[in-house]
Amino acid sequence: GYNEWKKAGEALHISSNEKEMISLFDKYDKDHSGSIDKRELRSALEQAGVKVNELKLDLMMHTADEDHDGKISRDEWVHICQKITTPN
């Protein structure tokens, strides 16, 4: 899951700046529901030129969706962004 996020992170222009993370979250949360669902994640990835199949998309959702409610909340988005932008 993290490898897919790391690869996608560059294309999505995810930075280690928390304000920029939240700005990106708001951009990708197309319906302004306060969370990013699978459809919105697929759309963001496709717009960034990242090819994903259903399995990779499910893996990315599972990795980021900490409470397993089927969507990525703002806090979960910030957590996954922090994980992939922090050097090992």
mmCIF file of C-alpha atoms in Angstrom:
data_model
loop_
_atom_site.group_PDB
_atom_site.id
_atom_site.type_symbol
_atom_site.label_atom_id
_atom_site.label_comp_id
_atom_site.label_asym_id
_atom_site.label_seq_id
_atom_site.Cartn_x
_atom_site.Cartn_y
_atom_site.Cartn_z
ATOM 1 C CA GLY A 1 0.000 0.000 0.000
ATOM 2 C CA TYR A 2 2.714 2.501 0.905
ATOM 3 C CA ASN A 3 4.654 1.846 -2.312
ATOM 4 C CA GLU A 4 1.607 2.811 -4.367
ATOM 5 C CA TRP A 5 1.147 5.931 -2.253
ATOM 6 C CA LYS A 6 4.831 6.867 -2.585
ATOM 7 C CA LYS A 7 4.668 6.526 -6.382
ATOM 8 C CA ALA A 8 1.394 8.449 -6.583
ATOM 9 C CA GLY A 9 2.591 11.085 -4.108
ATOM 10 C CA GLU A 10 4.969 12.661 -6.584
ATOM 11 C CA ALA A 11 2.374 12.811 -9.351
ATOM 12 C CA LEU A 12 -0.194 14.274 -6.936
ATOM 13 C CA HIS A 13 2.396 16.864 -5.800
ATOM 14 C CA ILE A 14 2.108 15.820 -2.165
ATOM 15 C CA SER A 15 4.550 17.814 -0.074
ATOM 16 C CA SER A 16 5.551 17.613 3.573
ATOM 17 C CA ASN A 17 3.833 20.966 4.242
ATOM 18 C CA GLU A 18 0.608 20.304 6.172
ATOM 19 C CA LYS A 19 -1.201 23.366 4.753
ATOM 20 C CA GLU A 20 -0.448 22.118 1.225
ATOM 21 C CA MET A 21 -1.651 18.615 2.186
ATOM 22 C CA ILE A 22 -4.984 20.070 3.325
ATOM 23 C CA SER A 23 -5.230 22.240 0.214
ATOM 24 C CA LEU A 24 -4.764 19.135 -1.951
ATOM 25 C CA PHE A 25 -7.333 17.257 0.126
ATOM 26 C CA ASP A 26 -9.870 20.022 -0.494
ATOM 27 C CA LYS A 27 -9.054 19.959 -4.224
ATOM 28 C CA TYR A 28 -9.582 16.184 -4.492
ATOM 29 C CA ASP A 29 -12.706 16.158 -2.281
ATOM 30 C CA LYS A 30 -14.860 17.039 -5.298
ATOM 31 C CA ASP A 31 -18.235 16.764 -3.549
ATOM 32 C CA HIS A 32 -17.019 18.677 -0.462
ATOM 33 C CA SER A 33 -18.168 15.856 1.829
ATOM 34 C CA GLY A 34 -15.139 16.152 4.092
ATOM 35 C CA SER A 35 -13.695 12.882 2.832
ATOM 36 C CA ILE A 36 -12.198 11.393 -0.324
ATOM 37 C CA ASP A 37 -13.965 8.300 -1.581
ATOM 38 C CA LYS A 38 -12.628 5.711 -4.001
ATOM 39 C CA ARG A 39 -14.121 7.476 -7.021
ATOM 40 C CA GLU A 40 -12.514 10.792 -6.047
ATOM 41 C CA LEU A 41 -9.140 9.114 -5.449
ATOM 42 C CA ARG A 42 -9.311 7.407 -8.854
ATOM 43 C CA SER A 43 -10.182 10.734 -10.487
ATOM 44 C CA ALA A 44 -7.287 12.546 -8.755
ATOM 45 C CA LEU A 45 -4.832 9.826 -9.767
ATOM 46 C CA GLU A 46 -6.048 9.740 -13.386
ATOM 47 C CA GLN A 47 -5.825 13.530 -13.659
ATOM 48 C CA ALA A 48 -2.238 13.295 -12.383
ATOM 49 C CA GLY A 49 -1.441 10.685 -15.042
ATOM 50 C CA VAL A 50 -1.195 7.769 -12.599
ATOM 51 C CA LYS A 51 -2.594 4.526 -14.002
ATOM 52 C CA VAL A 52 -4.264 2.402 -11.348
ATOM 53 C CA ASN A 53 -6.250 -0.791 -11.584
ATOM 54 C CA GLU A 54 -8.989 -1.775 -9.164
ATOM 55 C CA LEU A 55 -6.605 -3.821 -6.998
ATOM 56 C CA LYS A 56 -4.119 -0.956 -6.551
ATOM 57 C CA LEU A 57 -6.932 1.478 -5.856
ATOM 58 C CA ASP A 58 -8.379 -0.860 -3.203
ATOM 59 C CA LEU A 59 -4.916 -1.284 -1.671
ATOM 60 C CA MET A 60 -4.372 2.482 -1.534
ATOM 61 C CA MET A 61 -7.792 3.040 0.027
ATOM 62 C CA HIS A 62 -7.187 0.284 2.590
ATOM 63 C CA THR A 63 -3.765 1.704 3.487
ATOM 64 C CA ALA A 64 -5.028 5.267 4.021
ATOM 65 C CA ASP A 65 -8.497 4.497 5.450
ATOM 66 C CA GLU A 66 -7.528 3.974 9.094
ATOM 67 C CA ASP A 67 -11.063 3.539 10.453
ATOM 68 C CA HIS A 68 -12.156 1.387 7.471
ATOM 69 C CA ASP A 69 -15.294 3.409 6.721
ATOM 70 C CA GLY A 70 -14.639 3.300 2.978
ATOM 71 C CA LYS A 71 -13.360 6.850 2.640
ATOM 72 C CA ILE A 72 -10.295 8.917 3.500
ATOM 73 C CA SER A 73 -10.957 11.663 6.040
ATOM 74 C CA ARG A 74 -8.882 14.847 6.193
ATOM 75 C CA ASP A 75 -6.923 13.473 9.174
ATOM 76 C CA GLU A 76 -6.304 10.167 7.402
ATOM 77 C CA TRP A 77 -5.138 12.094 4.315
ATOM 78 C CA VAL A 78 -2.664 14.098 6.401
ATOM 79 C CA HIS A 79 -1.416 10.884 8.074
ATOM 80 C CA ILE A 80 -0.761 9.082 4.785
ATOM 81 C CA CYS A 81 0.878 12.192 3.313
ATOM 82 C CA GLN A 82 3.126 12.517 6.363
ATOM 83 C CA LYS A 83 4.088 8.838 6.139
ATOM 84 C CA ILE A 84 5.099 9.042 2.484
ATOM 85 C CA THR A 85 6.921 12.388 2.737
ATOM 86 C CA THR A 86 8.927 11.564 5.865
ATOM 87 C CA PRO A 87 12.372 10.165 5.010
ATOM 88 C CA ASN A 88 12.945 6.618 6.235
#
